PDB file of C-alpha atoms in Angstrom:
ATOM      1  CA  MET A  10     -29.284  42.784  17.043  1.00  0.00           C
ATOM      2  CA  LYS A  11     -25.118  43.160  17.371  1.00  0.00           C
ATOM      3  CA  LYS A  12     -26.153  41.806  20.782  1.00  0.00           C
ATOM      4  CA  TYR A  13     -28.413  38.477  18.617  1.00  0.00           C
ATOM      5  CA  LEU A  14     -24.665  38.097  16.118  1.00  0.00           C
ATOM      6  CA  LEU A  15     -22.620  38.193  19.175  1.00  0.00           C
ATOM      7  CA  GLY A  16     -24.652  35.447  20.555  1.00  0.00           C
ATOM      8  CA  ALA A  17     -24.881  33.142  17.600  1.00  0.00           C
ATOM      9  CA  VAL A  18     -20.892  33.841  16.877  1.00  0.00           C
ATOM     10  CA  ALA A  19     -19.959  32.359  20.168  1.00  0.00           C
ATOM     11  CA  ALA A  20     -22.694  29.569  20.608  1.00  0.00           C
ATOM     12  CA  VAL A  21     -21.520  28.482  16.705  1.00  0.00           C
ATOM     13  CA  GLY A  22     -17.756  28.912  18.674  1.00  0.00           C
ATOM     14  CA  MET A  23     -19.269  26.854  21.731  1.00  0.00           C
ATOM     15  CA  MET A  24     -20.664  23.987  19.065  1.00  0.00           C
ATOM     16  CA  THR A  25     -17.040  23.823  17.300  1.00  0.00           C
ATOM     17  CA  ALA A  26     -15.059  23.357  20.464  1.00  0.00           C
ATOM     18  CA  SER A  27     -17.641  21.268  21.898  1.00  0.00           C
ATOM     19  CA  LEU A  28     -17.898  19.434  18.029  1.00  0.00           C
ATOM     20  CA  ALA A  29     -13.610  19.228  17.914  1.00  0.00           C
ATOM     21  CA  ALA A  30     -13.505  18.149  22.207  1.00  0.00           C
ATOM     22  CA  HIS A  31     -15.432  15.205  21.074  1.00  0.00           C
ATOM     23  CA  ALA A  32     -13.893  14.189  18.173  1.00  0.00           C
ATOM     24  CA  GLU A  33     -13.324  10.346  17.855  1.00  0.00           C
ATOM     25  CA  ALA A  34      -8.591   9.680  17.960  1.00  0.00           C
ATOM     26  CA  VAL A  35      -7.764   7.544  14.919  1.00  0.00           C
ATOM     27  CA  THR A  36      -4.360   6.948  14.382  1.00  0.00           C
ATOM     28  CA  ILE A  37      -3.169   5.767  11.100  1.00  0.00           C
ATOM     29  CA  GLN A  38       0.341   3.906  10.456  1.00  0.00           C
ATOM     30  CA  LEU A  39       1.596   4.615   6.488  1.00  0.00           C
ATOM     31  CA  LYS A  40       3.620   1.497   4.696  1.00  0.00           C
ATOM     32  CA  TRP A  41       5.976   4.104   3.175  1.00  0.00           C
ATOM     33  CA  VAL A  42       6.583   7.815   2.937  1.00  0.00           C
ATOM     34  CA  THR A  43       4.067  10.262   2.010  1.00  0.00           C
ATOM     35  CA  GLN A  44       3.789   9.926  -0.741  1.00  0.00           C
ATOM     36  CA  ALA A  45       0.295   9.926  -4.135  1.00  0.00           C
ATOM     37  CA  GLN A  46       0.593   5.458  -3.057  1.00  0.00           C
ATOM     38  CA  PHE A  47      -2.227   7.666  -0.013  1.00  0.00           C
ATOM     39  CA  ALA A  48      -3.723  10.241  -1.088  1.00  0.00           C
ATOM     40  CA  GLY A  49      -6.911   9.283   0.137  1.00  0.00           C
ATOM     41  CA  TYR A  50      -5.891   9.594   3.308  1.00  0.00           C
ATOM     42  CA  PHE A  51      -4.240  12.974   2.987  1.00  0.00           C
ATOM     43  CA  VAL A  52      -7.274  14.160   0.932  1.00  0.00           C
ATOM     44  CA  ALA A  53      -9.668  13.299   4.097  1.00  0.00           C
ATOM     45  CA  GLN A  54      -8.468  14.651   5.740  1.00  0.00           C
ATOM     46  CA  ALA A  55      -7.323  18.296   4.285  1.00  0.00           C
ATOM     47  CA  LYS A  56     -11.024  19.169   2.186  1.00  0.00           C
ATOM     48  CA  GLY A  57     -12.210  17.739   6.236  1.00  0.00           C
ATOM     49  CA  PHE A  58     -13.640  14.594   5.327  1.00  0.00           C
ATOM     50  CA  TYR A  59     -12.537  13.303   9.056  1.00  0.00           C
ATOM     51  CA  LYS A  60     -13.423  15.912  10.338  1.00  0.00           C
ATOM     52  CA  ASP A  61     -16.889  16.250   8.986  1.00  0.00           C
ATOM     53  CA  ALA A  62     -17.349  12.494  10.356  1.00  0.00           C
ATOM     54  CA  GLY A  63     -16.481  13.575  13.621  1.00  0.00           C
ATOM     55  CA  LEU A  64     -12.478  11.815  13.450  1.00  0.00           C
ATOM     56  CA  ASP A  65      -9.703  13.502  14.909  1.00  0.00           C
ATOM     57  CA  VAL A  66      -7.552  11.633  12.186  1.00  0.00           C
ATOM     58  CA  THR A  67      -3.515  11.513  13.148  1.00  0.00           C
ATOM     59  CA  ILE A  68      -1.325  10.188   9.286  1.00  0.00           C
ATOM     60  CA  LYS A  69       1.903   8.819  11.195  1.00  0.00           C
ATOM     61  CA  PRO A  70       3.855   7.877   7.541  1.00  0.00           C
ATOM     62  CA  GLY A  71       6.301   5.046   7.799  1.00  0.00           C
ATOM     63  CA  GLY A  72       9.958   4.371   5.884  1.00  0.00           C
ATOM     64  CA  PRO A  73      12.283   1.439   5.738  1.00  0.00           C
ATOM     65  CA  ASP A  74      12.864   1.543   9.542  1.00  0.00           C
ATOM     66  CA  VAL A  75       9.433   1.589  10.824  1.00  0.00           C
ATOM     67  CA  ASN A  76       7.001  -1.641   9.631  1.00  0.00           C
ATOM     68  CA  PRO A  77       3.656  -1.045  10.359  1.00  0.00           C
ATOM     69  CA  GLN A  78       2.287  -4.355  11.722  1.00  0.00           C
ATOM     70  CA  GLN A  79       4.964  -3.328  14.249  1.00  0.00           C
ATOM     71  CA  VAL A  80       3.557  -0.030  15.166  1.00  0.00           C
ATOM     72  CA  LEU A  81       0.511  -1.643  15.420  1.00  0.00           C
ATOM     73  CA  ALA A  82       1.302  -4.005  17.952  1.00  0.00           C
ATOM     74  CA  GLY A  83       2.867  -1.733  20.019  1.00  0.00           C
ATOM     75  CA  GLY A  84      -0.427   0.434  20.126  1.00  0.00           C
ATOM     76  CA  GLY A  85       1.350   3.285  17.928  1.00  0.00           C
ATOM     77  CA  ALA A  86      -1.547   2.899  15.930  1.00  0.00           C
ATOM     78  CA  ASP A  87      -5.378   2.233  16.119  1.00  0.00           C
ATOM     79  CA  VAL A  88      -5.534   0.729  12.288  1.00  0.00           C
ATOM     80  CA  VAL A  89      -2.292   0.378   9.382  1.00  0.00           C
ATOM     81  CA  VAL A  90      -1.780   0.326   5.687  1.00  0.00           C
ATOM     82  CA  ASP A  91       0.285  -3.267   4.704  1.00  0.00           C
ATOM     83  CA  TRP A  92       0.531  -5.649   1.950  1.00  0.00           C
ATOM     84  CA  MET A  93      -2.110  -8.999   2.660  1.00  0.00           C
ATOM     85  CA  PRO A  94       1.163 -11.317   2.480  1.00  0.00           C
ATOM     86  CA  SER A  95       2.659  -9.088   5.161  1.00  0.00           C
ATOM     87  CA  ALA A  96      -0.172  -9.548   7.336  1.00  0.00           C
ATOM     88  CA  LEU A  97      -0.588 -12.934   6.499  1.00  0.00           C
ATOM     89  CA  ALA A  98       2.719 -13.620   7.346  1.00  0.00           C
ATOM     90  CA  THR A  99       2.722 -12.043  10.500  1.00  0.00           C
ATOM     91  CA  ARG A 100      -0.314 -13.446  11.354  1.00  0.00           C
ATOM     92  CA  GLU A 101       0.294 -16.870  10.887  1.00  0.00           C
ATOM     93  CA  LYS A 102       3.270 -16.070  13.105  1.00  0.00           C
ATOM     94  CA  GLY A 103       1.170 -15.353  16.454  1.00  0.00           C
ATOM     95  CA  GLN A 104      -0.278 -11.532  15.933  1.00  0.00           C
ATOM     96  CA  PRO A 105      -4.295 -11.693  14.806  1.00  0.00           C
ATOM     97  CA  VAL A 106      -4.324  -8.777  12.310  1.00  0.00           C
ATOM     98  CA  VAL A 107      -7.354  -8.438  10.535  1.00  0.00           C
ATOM     99  CA  ASN A 108      -8.454  -7.113   6.713  1.00  0.00           C
ATOM    100  CA  ILE A 109     -11.214  -4.792   7.356  1.00  0.00           C
ATOM    101  CA  ALA A 110     -10.715  -2.873   3.849  1.00  0.00           C
ATOM    102  CA  GLN A 111      -9.359  -2.358   0.637  1.00  0.00           C
ATOM    103  CA  PRO A 112      -8.484   0.341  -1.633  1.00  0.00           C
ATOM    104  CA  PHE A 113      -6.370  -0.978  -3.872  1.00  0.00           C
ATOM    105  CA  LYS A 114      -8.045  -3.777  -6.728  1.00  0.00           C
ATOM    106  CA  ARG A 115      -4.244  -4.431  -8.023  1.00  0.00           C
ATOM    107  CA  SER A 116      -0.771  -4.709  -7.658  1.00  0.00           C
ATOM    108  CA  GLY A 117       1.580  -2.326  -9.050  1.00  0.00           C
ATOM    109  CA  MET A 118       4.139  -4.180  -8.756  1.00  0.00           C
ATOM    110  CA  MET A 119       6.809  -5.389 -11.177  1.00  0.00           C
ATOM    111  CA  LEU A 120      10.280  -6.794 -12.049  1.00  0.00           C
ATOM    112  CA  THR A 121      11.865  -3.797 -14.146  1.00  0.00           C
ATOM    113  CA  CYS A 122      15.549  -5.174 -17.000  1.00  0.00           C
ATOM    114  CA  ARG A 123      17.817  -3.753 -18.696  1.00  0.00           C
ATOM    115  CA  ALA A 124      16.862  -4.576 -22.529  1.00  0.00           C
ATOM    116  CA  GLU A 125      20.175  -5.267 -22.857  1.00  0.00           C
ATOM    117  CA  THR A 126      21.075  -8.011 -20.679  1.00  0.00           C
ATOM    118  CA  GLY A 127      18.365 -10.339 -23.035  1.00  0.00           C
ATOM    119  CA  ILE A 128      15.661 -10.924 -20.716  1.00  0.00           C
ATOM    120  CA  LYS A 129      12.204 -10.916 -22.884  1.00  0.00           C
ATOM    121  CA  ALA A 130      10.657 -13.866 -20.758  1.00  0.00           C
ATOM    122  CA  PRO A 131      10.565 -14.876 -16.867  1.00  0.00           C
ATOM    123  CA  THR A 132      12.227 -18.275 -18.896  1.00  0.00           C
ATOM    124  CA  ASP A 133      15.812 -16.452 -18.982  1.00  0.00           C
ATOM    125  CA  PHE A 134      15.831 -15.267 -15.155  1.00  0.00           C
ATOM    126  CA  LYS A 135      17.864 -17.872 -15.114  1.00  0.00           C
ATOM    127  CA  ASP A 136      21.258 -17.753 -13.836  1.00  0.00           C
ATOM    128  CA  LYS A 137      20.462 -13.636 -13.656  1.00  0.00           C
ATOM    129  CA  THR A 138      20.605 -11.174 -10.911  1.00  0.00           C
ATOM    130  CA  LEU A 139      17.086 -10.258  -9.248  1.00  0.00           C
ATOM    131  CA  GLY A 140      17.369  -7.149  -7.000  1.00  0.00           C
ATOM    132  CA  VAL A 141      13.846  -8.053  -4.827  1.00  0.00           C
ATOM    133  CA  TRP A 142      12.929  -5.459  -1.357  1.00  0.00           C
ATOM    134  CA  PHE A 143      12.553  -7.444   1.487  1.00  0.00           C
ATOM    135  CA  PHE A 144      10.798  -6.373   5.114  1.00  0.00           C
ATOM    136  CA  GLY A 145       7.620  -8.380   3.918  1.00  0.00           C
ATOM    137  CA  ASN A 146       7.672  -7.124   0.604  1.00  0.00           C
ATOM    138  CA  GLU A 147       9.198 -10.253  -0.986  1.00  0.00           C
ATOM    139  CA  TYR A 148       6.935 -12.529  -0.376  1.00  0.00           C
ATOM    140  CA  PRO A 149       5.324 -12.072  -3.614  1.00  0.00           C
ATOM    141  CA  PHE A 150       8.588 -12.610  -5.886  1.00  0.00           C
ATOM    142  CA  MET A 151       9.273 -15.993  -4.283  1.00  0.00           C
ATOM    143  CA  ALA A 152       6.206 -17.190  -4.881  1.00  0.00           C
ATOM    144  CA  TRP A 153       6.874 -16.363  -8.236  1.00  0.00           C
ATOM    145  CA  MET A 154      10.168 -17.864  -8.113  1.00  0.00           C
ATOM    146  CA  ALA A 155       8.656 -20.786  -6.712  1.00  0.00           C
ATOM    147  CA  LYS A 156       6.512 -21.299  -9.536  1.00  0.00           C
ATOM    148  CA  LEU A 157       8.872 -21.418 -12.041  1.00  0.00           C
ATOM    149  CA  GLY A 158      10.659 -23.137 -10.444  1.00  0.00           C
ATOM    150  CA  TYR A 159      13.594 -21.143  -9.751  1.00  0.00           C
ATOM    151  CA  LYS A 160      16.126 -22.192  -6.633  1.00  0.00           C
ATOM    152  CA  THR A 161      16.534 -18.360  -5.526  1.00  0.00           C
ATOM    153  CA  ASP A 162      19.895 -19.337  -3.241  1.00  0.00           C
ATOM    154  CA  GLY A 163      22.302 -18.147  -6.594  1.00  0.00           C
ATOM    155  CA  SER A 164      22.494 -21.726  -7.238  1.00  0.00           C
ATOM    156  CA  ALA A 165      23.672 -22.754 -11.198  1.00  0.00           C
ATOM    157  CA  GLY A 166      19.807 -22.875 -13.061  1.00  0.00           C
ATOM    158  CA  GLY A 167      18.595 -20.934 -10.007  1.00  0.00           C
ATOM    159  CA  VAL A 168      18.571 -16.930  -9.841  1.00  0.00           C
ATOM    160  CA  LYS A 169      20.463 -14.917  -7.912  1.00  0.00           C
ATOM    161  CA  VAL A 170      18.933 -12.539  -5.355  1.00  0.00           C
ATOM    162  CA  ILE A 171      20.357  -9.055  -4.606  1.00  0.00           C
ATOM    163  CA  LYS A 172      18.743  -7.394  -1.132  1.00  0.00           C
ATOM    164  CA  GLN A 173      17.770  -4.128  -3.002  1.00  0.00           C
ATOM    165  CA  GLY A 174      17.813  -0.933  -0.902  1.00  0.00           C
ATOM    166  CA  PHE A 175      14.186   1.403  -1.455  1.00  0.00           C
ATOM    167  CA  ASN A 176      16.181   2.000  -4.066  1.00  0.00           C
ATOM    168  CA  VAL A 177      16.661   1.502  -8.569  1.00  0.00           C
ATOM    169  CA  ASP A 178      20.792   1.645  -8.169  1.00  0.00           C
ATOM    170  CA  PRO A 179      21.443  -2.021  -8.745  1.00  0.00           C
ATOM    171  CA  LEU A 180      20.092  -1.570 -12.110  1.00  0.00           C
ATOM    172  CA  ILE A 181      21.257   2.112 -13.066  1.00  0.00           C
ATOM    173  CA  GLN A 182      25.267   1.179 -11.600  1.00  0.00           C
ATOM    174  CA  LYS A 183      24.209  -2.990 -13.447  1.00  0.00           C
ATOM    175  CA  GLN A 184      24.799  -4.678 -10.600  1.00  0.00           C
ATOM    176  CA  ALA A 185      21.128  -6.014 -11.195  1.00  0.00           C
ATOM    177  CA  ASP A 186      19.759  -7.717 -14.453  1.00  0.00           C
ATOM    178  CA  CYS A 187      16.232  -6.374 -13.190  1.00  0.00           C
ATOM    179  CA  ILE A 188      15.442  -5.115  -9.845  1.00  0.00           C
ATOM    180  CA  SER A 189      11.325  -4.877  -7.953  1.00  0.00           C
ATOM    181  CA  THR A 190       9.697  -1.714  -8.716  1.00  0.00           C
ATOM    182  CA  MET A 191       6.413  -0.038  -8.644  1.00  0.00           C
ATOM    183  CA  THR A 192       4.059   1.026 -11.690  1.00  0.00           C
ATOM    184  CA  TYR A 193       3.716   4.247 -10.038  1.00  0.00           C
ATOM    185  CA  ASN A 194       7.057   5.190  -8.094  1.00  0.00           C
ATOM    186  CA  GLU A 195      10.393   3.548  -9.103  1.00  0.00           C
ATOM    187  CA  TYR A 196       9.757   3.043 -12.524  1.00  0.00           C
ATOM    188  CA  TRP A 197       9.510   6.583 -13.381  1.00  0.00           C
ATOM    189  CA  GLN A 198      12.758   7.002 -11.634  1.00  0.00           C
ATOM    190  CA  VAL A 199      14.415   4.701 -13.489  1.00  0.00           C
ATOM    191  CA  ILE A 200      13.392   6.336 -17.187  1.00  0.00           C
ATOM    192  CA  ASP A 201      14.948   9.646 -15.315  1.00  0.00           C
ATOM    193  CA  ALA A 202      17.860   8.224 -14.233  1.00  0.00           C
ATOM    194  CA  GLY A 203      18.317   8.363 -17.472  1.00  0.00           C
ATOM    195  CA  ILE A 204      17.388   5.398 -19.190  1.00  0.00           C
ATOM    196  CA  PRO A 205      14.526   5.210 -21.467  1.00  0.00           C
ATOM    197  CA  ALA A 206      11.616   2.508 -21.859  1.00  0.00           C
ATOM    198  CA  ASP A 207      12.328   1.275 -25.321  1.00  0.00           C
ATOM    199  CA  GLN A 208      15.411  -0.658 -22.810  1.00  0.00           C
ATOM    200  CA  LEU A 209      13.285  -1.748 -20.493  1.00  0.00           C
ATOM    201  CA  VAL A 210      11.509  -5.447 -20.162  1.00  0.00           C
ATOM    202  CA  THR A 211       9.145  -4.730 -17.117  1.00  0.00           C
ATOM    203  CA  PHE A 212       6.475  -8.074 -15.866  1.00  0.00           C
ATOM    204  CA  LYS A 213       4.278  -6.916 -14.418  1.00  0.00           C
ATOM    205  CA  TYR A 214       3.143  -9.529 -11.199  1.00  0.00           C
ATOM    206  CA  GLU A 215       0.037  -9.227 -12.067  1.00  0.00           C
ATOM    207  CA  ASP A 216       0.463 -10.522 -15.840  1.00  0.00           C
ATOM    208  CA  GLN A 217       2.592 -12.964 -14.411  1.00  0.00           C
ATOM    209  CA  GLY A 218      -0.802 -14.472 -12.204  1.00  0.00           C
ATOM    210  CA  VAL A 219       1.085 -14.459  -9.402  1.00  0.00           C
ATOM    211  CA  ALA A 220      -0.030 -10.916  -7.467  1.00  0.00           C
ATOM    212  CA  THR A 221      -0.616 -10.369  -4.349  1.00  0.00           C
ATOM    213  CA  LEU A 222      -3.208  -7.858  -2.499  1.00  0.00           C
ATOM    214  CA  GLU A 223      -1.540  -4.833  -1.626  1.00  0.00           C
ATOM    215  CA  ASP A 224      -2.208  -1.658   0.465  1.00  0.00           C
ATOM    216  CA  GLY A 225      -5.342  -2.924   2.582  1.00  0.00           C
ATOM    217  CA  LEU A 226      -6.553  -1.431   5.341  1.00  0.00           C
ATOM    218  CA  TYR A 227      -5.560  -3.418   9.016  1.00  0.00           C
ATOM    219  CA  VAL A 228      -6.136  -3.924  12.790  1.00  0.00           C
ATOM    220  CA  MET A 229      -5.485  -5.785  15.956  1.00  0.00           C
ATOM    221  CA  GLU A 230      -8.259  -8.653  15.955  1.00  0.00           C
ATOM    222  CA  ASP A 231      -9.548  -8.042  20.360  1.00  0.00           C
ATOM    223  CA  LYS A 232     -10.169  -4.080  18.870  1.00  0.00           C
ATOM    224  CA  LEU A 233     -13.490  -5.637  16.467  1.00  0.00           C
ATOM    225  CA  LYS A 234     -15.065  -7.151  19.682  1.00  0.00           C
ATOM    226  CA  ASP A 235     -15.398  -3.631  20.828  1.00  0.00           C
ATOM    227  CA  PRO A 236     -19.165  -2.283  18.833  1.00  0.00           C
ATOM    228  CA  ALA A 237     -17.941   1.389  19.331  1.00  0.00           C
ATOM    229  CA  PHE A 238     -14.690   0.741  17.718  1.00  0.00           C
ATOM    230  CA  VAL A 239     -16.275  -0.883  14.921  1.00  0.00           C
ATOM    231  CA  GLU A 240     -18.065   2.557  14.089  1.00  0.00           C
ATOM    232  CA  THR A 241     -15.583   4.224  14.756  1.00  0.00           C
ATOM    233  CA  MET A 242     -13.106   2.328  11.766  1.00  0.00           C
ATOM    234  CA  ALA A 243     -16.357   2.152   9.308  1.00  0.00           C
ATOM    235  CA  LYS A 244     -16.476   5.748  10.039  1.00  0.00           C
ATOM    236  CA  PHE A 245     -12.954   6.343   9.122  1.00  0.00           C
ATOM    237  CA  VAL A 246     -12.716   3.455   6.341  1.00  0.00           C
ATOM    238  CA  LYS A 247     -16.096   5.854   4.758  1.00  0.00           C
ATOM    239  CA  ALA A 248     -14.454   9.516   4.948  1.00  0.00           C
ATOM    240  CA  SER A 249     -11.506   7.617   3.295  1.00  0.00           C
ATOM    241  CA  MET A 250     -12.953   6.067   0.245  1.00  0.00           C
ATOM    242  CA  LYS A 251     -14.520   9.652   0.381  1.00  0.00           C
ATOM    243  CA  GLY A 252     -10.937  10.833   0.095  1.00  0.00           C
ATOM    244  CA  TRP A 253      -9.856   8.391  -2.984  1.00  0.00           C
ATOM    245  CA  ASP A 254     -12.580   8.986  -5.160  1.00  0.00           C
ATOM    246  CA  TYR A 255     -12.003  12.496  -4.771  1.00  0.00           C
ATOM    247  CA  ALA A 256      -8.421  12.627  -5.321  1.00  0.00           C
ATOM    248  CA  ARG A 257      -8.797  10.046  -8.574  1.00  0.00           C
ATOM    249  CA  ALA A 258     -10.987  13.310  -9.907  1.00  0.00           C
ATOM    250  CA  ASN A 259      -8.648  15.306  -8.705  1.00  0.00           C
ATOM    251  CA  ASN A 260      -5.716  13.950  -9.452  1.00  0.00           C
ATOM    252  CA  ASP A 261      -3.117  17.091  -9.354  1.00  0.00           C
ATOM    253  CA  GLU A 262      -4.748  18.777  -6.575  1.00  0.00           C
ATOM    254  CA  ALA A 263      -4.661  15.968  -4.897  1.00  0.00           C
ATOM    255  CA  ALA A 264      -0.968  15.228  -5.642  1.00  0.00           C
ATOM    256  CA  GLN A 265      -0.330  19.433  -4.557  1.00  0.00           C
ATOM    257  CA  ILE A 266      -2.129  18.209  -0.857  1.00  0.00           C
ATOM    258  CA  VAL A 267       0.379  14.758  -0.888  1.00  0.00           C
ATOM    259  CA  VAL A 268       3.110  17.494  -1.368  1.00  0.00           C
ATOM    260  CA  ASP A 269       2.025  20.010   0.919  1.00  0.00           C
ATOM    261  CA  SER A 270       1.590  17.052   3.798  1.00  0.00           C
ATOM    262  CA  ASP A 271       4.967  15.635   3.451  1.00  0.00           C
ATOM    263  CA  ALA A 272       7.169  17.560   6.834  1.00  0.00           C
ATOM    264  CA  THR A 273      10.600  16.112   4.860  1.00  0.00           C
ATOM    265  CA  GLY A 274       9.701  18.253   1.893  1.00  0.00           C
ATOM    266  CA  ALA A 275      11.153  15.468  -0.111  1.00  0.00           C
ATOM    267  CA  ALA A 276       8.156  15.013  -2.333  1.00  0.00           C
ATOM    268  CA  ALA A 277       8.506  16.228  -5.496  1.00  0.00           C
ATOM    269  CA  ILE A 278       4.821  17.592  -7.394  1.00  0.00           C
ATOM    270  CA  GLU A 279       5.591  16.491 -11.133  1.00  0.00           C
ATOM    271  CA  HIS A 280       6.648  13.277  -9.881  1.00  0.00           C
ATOM    272  CA  GLN A 281       3.783  13.248  -7.239  1.00  0.00           C
ATOM    273  CA  LYS A 282       1.281  13.570  -9.955  1.00  0.00           C
ATOM    274  CA  ARG A 283       2.751  11.240 -12.132  1.00  0.00           C
ATOM    275  CA  MET A 284       2.218   8.630  -8.935  1.00  0.00           C
ATOM    276  CA  MET A 285      -1.583  10.091  -8.709  1.00  0.00           C
ATOM    277  CA  SER A 286      -2.057   8.779 -12.027  1.00  0.00           C
ATOM    278  CA  GLU A 287      -0.550   5.009 -11.637  1.00  0.00           C
ATOM    279  CA  ILE A 288      -2.125   5.372  -7.973  1.00  0.00           C
ATOM    280  CA  SER A 289      -6.203   6.491  -9.888  1.00  0.00           C
ATOM    281  CA  LYS A 290      -5.261   3.020 -11.728  1.00  0.00           C
ATOM    282  CA  LEU A 291      -4.873  -0.143  -8.707  1.00  0.00           C
ATOM    283  CA  THR A 292      -7.553   2.110  -6.668  1.00  0.00           C
ATOM    284  CA  GLU A 293     -10.393   2.216  -9.356  1.00  0.00           C
ATOM    285  CA  GLY A 294     -13.736   0.862  -8.939  1.00  0.00           C
ATOM    286  CA  SER A 295     -12.690  -0.086  -5.544  1.00  0.00           C
ATOM    287  CA  ASP A 296     -15.267   1.256  -2.463  1.00  0.00           C
ATOM    288  CA  GLY A 297     -12.796  -0.624   0.509  1.00  0.00           C
ATOM    289  CA  THR A 298     -14.858  -3.887  -0.248  1.00  0.00           C
ATOM    290  CA  LEU A 299     -12.019  -6.309   0.031  1.00  0.00           C
ATOM    291  CA  ASP A 300     -12.765  -9.050  -2.688  1.00  0.00           C
ATOM    292  CA  THR A 301     -12.646 -12.503  -1.738  1.00  0.00           C
ATOM    293  CA  ALA A 302     -11.572 -13.991  -4.574  1.00  0.00           C
ATOM    294  CA  ALA A 303      -8.673 -11.658  -4.189  1.00  0.00           C
ATOM    295  CA  ALA A 304      -7.591 -12.517  -1.378  1.00  0.00           C
ATOM    296  CA  ASP A 305      -8.536 -16.659  -1.515  1.00  0.00           C
ATOM    297  CA  ARG A 306      -6.101 -15.673  -4.585  1.00  0.00           C
ATOM    298  CA  THR A 307      -3.230 -13.790  -2.422  1.00  0.00           C
ATOM    299  CA  VAL A 308      -3.631 -17.342   0.121  1.00  0.00           C
ATOM    300  CA  GLU A 309      -3.004 -19.646  -3.416  1.00  0.00           C
ATOM    301  CA  THR A 310      -0.056 -17.955  -4.180  1.00  0.00           C
ATOM    302  CA  LEU A 311       1.231 -17.617  -0.952  1.00  0.00           C
ATOM    303  CA  LEU A 312       1.192 -21.431  -0.255  1.00  0.00           C
ATOM    304  CA  SER A 313       2.601 -22.507  -3.875  1.00  0.00           C
ATOM    305  CA  ALA A 314       5.172 -20.789  -3.151  1.00  0.00           C
ATOM    306  CA  GLY A 315       7.122 -23.221  -0.506  1.00  0.00           C
ATOM    307  CA  GLY A 316      10.299 -23.159  -1.064  1.00  0.00           C
ATOM    308  CA  GLU A 317      13.279 -22.314   1.769  1.00  0.00           C
ATOM    309  CA  ALA A 318      11.763 -19.693   3.578  1.00  0.00           C
ATOM    310  CA  PRO A 319       7.086 -20.267   3.128  1.00  0.00           C
ATOM    311  CA  VAL A 320       5.326 -17.353   3.813  1.00  0.00           C
ATOM    312  CA  ILE A 321       2.805 -19.278   4.915  1.00  0.00           C
ATOM    313  CA  THR A 322       1.941 -22.433   5.632  1.00  0.00           C
ATOM    314  CA  LYS A 323      -1.385 -23.213   6.113  1.00  0.00           C
ATOM    315  CA  LYS A 324      -4.777 -21.291   4.873  1.00  0.00           C
ATOM    316  CA  PRO A 325      -5.453 -18.415   7.558  1.00  0.00           C
ATOM    317  CA  GLU A 326      -8.523 -18.132   9.263  1.00  0.00           C
ATOM    318  CA  GLY A 327     -10.171 -14.890  10.532  1.00  0.00           C
ATOM    319  CA  ALA A 328      -7.799 -12.749   8.379  1.00  0.00           C
ATOM    320  CA  TRP A 329     -10.525 -10.565   7.021  1.00  0.00           C
ATOM    321  CA  THR A 330     -14.085  -8.969   8.113  1.00  0.00           C
ATOM    322  CA  THR A 331     -16.841  -7.517   6.524  1.00  0.00           C
ATOM    323  CA  ALA A 332     -18.367  -6.619   9.480  1.00  0.00           C
ATOM    324  CA  VAL A 333     -15.985  -2.278   9.884  1.00  0.00           C
ATOM    325  CA  MET A 334     -17.342  -2.220   5.407  1.00  0.00           C
ATOM    326  CA  ASP A 335     -21.311  -3.414   6.304  1.00  0.00           C
ATOM    327  CA  LYS A 336     -21.375  -0.949   8.738  1.00  0.00           C
ATOM    328  CA  ALA A 337     -19.683   1.670   7.221  1.00  0.00           C
ATOM    329  CA  LYS A 338     -21.914   1.315   3.809  1.00  0.00           C
ATOM    330  CA  GLY A 339     -25.268   1.680   6.501  1.00  0.00           C
ATOM    331  CA  MET A 340     -23.859   4.851   7.612  1.00  0.00           C
TER     332      MET A 340
END
């Protein structure tokens, strides 16, 4: 009996080693640092969803010096997380990136202002100083200002734009009347810095009709000509969405997984729990399918921006595909 048990254990060990050896390698580049914004991917990895799908996934955190599209073009990742405005701008400049899935259904972007500035509505932005993230994150803001008819060069009657670092310092130090924040991150940093909610005024891009799609999954177009790559991406998306479903149902556990996955040790559990709760609102109801109406609205918003530095100048062709999601749904 003992001999048979040893044989069985050895067989299982060989099978496990064989599966590991044949696991398909996938590298995903995140848009930003390790945080609950990307919980679905970390959960899928930690809970074994990728492994069960026959995948060996490497998750590469981003940061202020990381441009996902440059990493993708350089072959440093198979798939990246990025916002659609950035991806469309990249595509128009000649790098053919394609959206294969859209885990985020809603935008979390907003402007947060000190109430003491007297700003109560977008019409009050006139001659005010607004903090804006750049590196591809400025596109929705520029579209919004164009819609409002504000110049962004600091001239009288327009708005003065300051390049905001990825922090909330300009608002805290009163260098800006409003700053860019996400519902799930920087807004809470302002609160934690000692400014209570009743002393803040917020403007969500969703409510202003200029929301653009965020945190989609993008690959290089030529890779999609390979059926094997499409199948691998389908497995990846399916397992990732399983991770997102689990994260929404288990916010606190997902937050802890994110903290445990952060090699820098910077992620704090209470902040990640709060972030996970807000992220769940943005991803709720998504199975990864891109809402083409929302994509079209993103395009129209960007085209309407015009202005001094238009994001895109024409409607994109082939900027998204259903090939991967169709395959994933059939698995």
